[in-house]
Coordinates of C-alpha atoms in Angstrom, one line a residue:
M7 CA -136.0 -23.4 -199.9
P8 CA -139.1 -23.8 -197.8
S9 CA -137.4 -26.3 -195.5
H10 CA -134.3 -24.2 -195.1
P11 CA -135.3 -20.8 -193.6
V12 CA -131.7 -20.0 -192.4
L13 CA -130.4 -20.6 -195.9
A14 CA -133.1 -18.3 -197.2
L15 CA -131.9 -15.6 -194.8
V16 CA -128.3 -16.0 -196.0
C17 CA -129.4 -16.0 -199.7
G18 CA -131.5 -12.8 -199.0
I19 CA -128.4 -11.1 -197.5
G20 CA -126.3 -12.2 -200.5
S21 CA -128.9 -11.0 -203.0
H22 CA -128.8 -7.5 -201.4
F23 CA -125.2 -7.2 -202.3
A24 CA -125.6 -8.6 -205.7
I25 CA -128.5 -6.2 -206.4
D26 CA -126.5 -3.3 -205.0
A27 CA -123.8 -4.0 -207.6
I28 CA -126.4 -3.2 -210.4
P29 CA -126.8 0.5 -211.3
H30 CA -130.0 1.8 -209.7
A31 CA -131.4 4.8 -207.8
D32 CA -131.8 5.0 -204.0
Y33 CA -134.2 7.4 -202.4
P34 CA -132.3 10.1 -200.5
L35 CA -132.1 10.1 -196.7
R36 CA -132.3 13.6 -195.4
S37 CA -131.8 13.0 -191.7
I38 CA -128.4 11.2 -191.7
S39 CA -125.2 10.6 -193.6
L40 CA -123.9 7.1 -193.6
R41 CA -120.4 8.2 -194.5
P42 CA -118.0 7.1 -191.7
R43 CA -116.4 10.4 -190.8
S44 CA -119.2 12.8 -191.9
G45 CA -119.7 14.0 -188.3
A46 CA -123.4 14.1 -188.9
T47 CA -125.6 13.2 -185.9
I48 CA -129.2 12.3 -185.9
A49 CA -131.5 15.1 -185.0
V50 CA -135.1 14.6 -184.1
N51 CA -136.8 16.7 -186.6
R52 CA -139.2 16.6 -189.6
S53 CA -136.5 15.1 -191.9
L54 CA -136.0 12.2 -189.5
F55 CA -139.7 11.4 -189.3
R56 CA -140.0 11.6 -193.1
D57 CA -137.1 9.2 -193.5
L58 CA -138.6 6.8 -190.9
I59 CA -141.9 6.8 -192.7
V60 CA -140.3 6.2 -196.1
I61 CA -138.1 3.4 -194.8
S62 CA -140.9 1.8 -192.9
L63 CA -143.3 2.0 -195.9
D64 CA -140.6 0.5 -198.1
A65 CA -140.0 -2.4 -195.7
V66 CA -143.7 -3.1 -195.1
V67 CA -144.6 -3.0 -198.8
G68 CA -141.6 -5.2 -199.7
L69 CA -142.4 -7.8 -197.0
T70 CA -146.1 -7.8 -198.0
V71 CA -145.4 -8.3 -201.7
A72 CA -142.9 -11.1 -201.0
M73 CA -145.3 -12.9 -198.7
W74 CA -148.3 -12.4 -201.1
L75 CA -146.3 -13.7 -204.1
Y76 CA -144.4 -16.6 -202.5
A77 CA -145.5 -17.6 -199.0
T78 CA -147.3 -20.9 -198.7
P79 CA -148.0 -22.5 -195.4
T80 CA -144.8 -24.5 -195.7
A81 CA -142.6 -21.7 -197.1
A82 CA -143.9 -18.7 -195.1
L83 CA -140.9 -18.6 -192.6
A84 CA -138.3 -19.1 -195.4
V85 CA -139.9 -16.3 -197.5
L86 CA -140.1 -14.0 -194.5
L87 CA -136.5 -14.6 -193.5
G88 CA -135.3 -14.3 -197.1
A89 CA -137.0 -10.9 -197.5
I90 CA -135.7 -9.7 -194.1
G91 CA -132.2 -10.9 -195.2
G92 CA -132.5 -8.9 -198.4
M93 CA -133.2 -5.7 -196.4
L94 CA -130.9 -6.3 -193.5
P95 CA -127.6 -4.9 -194.8
D96 CA -129.1 -1.3 -195.1
P97 CA -130.1 -1.0 -191.4
L98 CA -126.7 -2.5 -190.5
Q99 CA -125.2 0.5 -192.2
L100 CA -127.0 2.7 -189.6
A101 CA -125.9 0.4 -186.8
H102 CA -122.3 0.9 -188.1
K103 CA -122.8 4.7 -187.8
F104 CA -123.4 4.2 -184.0
Y105 CA -121.0 1.3 -183.5
P106 CA -118.2 1.6 -186.0
K107 CA -116.4 -1.5 -184.8
E108 CA -116.0 -5.1 -186.1
P109 CA -117.8 -6.9 -187.6
L110 CA -119.9 -3.9 -188.7
R111 CA -116.8 -2.1 -189.9
S112 CA -115.8 -4.8 -192.4
L113 CA -119.4 -5.3 -193.5
Q114 CA -119.7 -1.5 -194.2
R115 CA -116.5 -1.5 -196.1
F116 CA -117.7 -4.4 -198.2
H117 CA -121.1 -2.8 -198.7
K118 CA -119.5 0.4 -200.0
W119 CA -117.1 -1.5 -202.2
I120 CA -119.7 -3.6 -203.9
H121 CA -122.3 -0.9 -204.3
T122 CA -122.5 0.5 -207.8
K123 CA -120.9 3.9 -208.2
R124 CA -123.1 4.7 -211.2
R125 CA -126.4 6.3 -210.3
L126 CA -129.4 6.2 -212.7
R127 CA -131.8 9.1 -213.0
W128 CA -135.3 8.4 -211.8
P129 CA -137.1 7.5 -215.1
E130 CA -134.5 5.0 -216.2
A131 CA -134.0 3.7 -212.6
M132 CA -137.7 3.0 -212.2
G133 CA -137.8 1.2 -215.6
S134 CA -134.7 -0.9 -214.9
Q135 CA -135.8 -1.8 -211.4
F136 CA -139.3 -2.7 -212.6
L137 CA -137.8 -4.9 -215.3
F138 CA -135.4 -6.5 -212.7
V139 CA -138.4 -7.3 -210.5
L140 CA -140.3 -8.9 -213.5
L141 CA -137.1 -10.9 -214.4
T142 CA -136.8 -12.1 -210.8
I143 CA -140.4 -13.2 -210.6
A144 CA -140.0 -15.0 -213.9
V145 CA -136.9 -16.9 -212.7
V146 CA -138.6 -17.9 -209.5
E147 CA -141.6 -19.1 -211.4
I148 CA -139.5 -21.1 -213.8
V149 CA -137.5 -22.7 -210.9
R150 CA -140.8 -23.4 -209.0
A151 CA -142.2 -25.1 -212.1
C152 CA -139.1 -27.2 -212.6
I153 CA -139.2 -28.3 -208.9
Q154 CA -142.9 -29.2 -209.1
S155 CA -142.4 -31.2 -212.3
S156 CA -139.6 -33.3 -210.7

């Protein structure tokens, strides 16, 4: 979708929810609970800094890999917006913690509903997520080859 960056953003957001429906493992956040009525507040401490480093590293690595694999001069904006869209629902959960009103309330309710309730242990989670990434790359390459041959 190189010529449709807004569509790439929307597809990225949609892919986040589709992927969340697949059993996987999430790394734990130690500084905050995203449960609506947990009463937890954010404290400036070692756990908060650890979480910020892990989240930032995750985002930077994800954006870098997406740009490295798929960005061309004509597709760079669409790839960037698609990747940002894929990450966006998680920070919106944090925004909901501070502003639990619409439309964030409905988005959080949907996010919790679609998110798998089955958690995988780390060894199987890493394997399944690695296979999912390889499958995604393969599908993108097949689609790319089909488009180029048309």
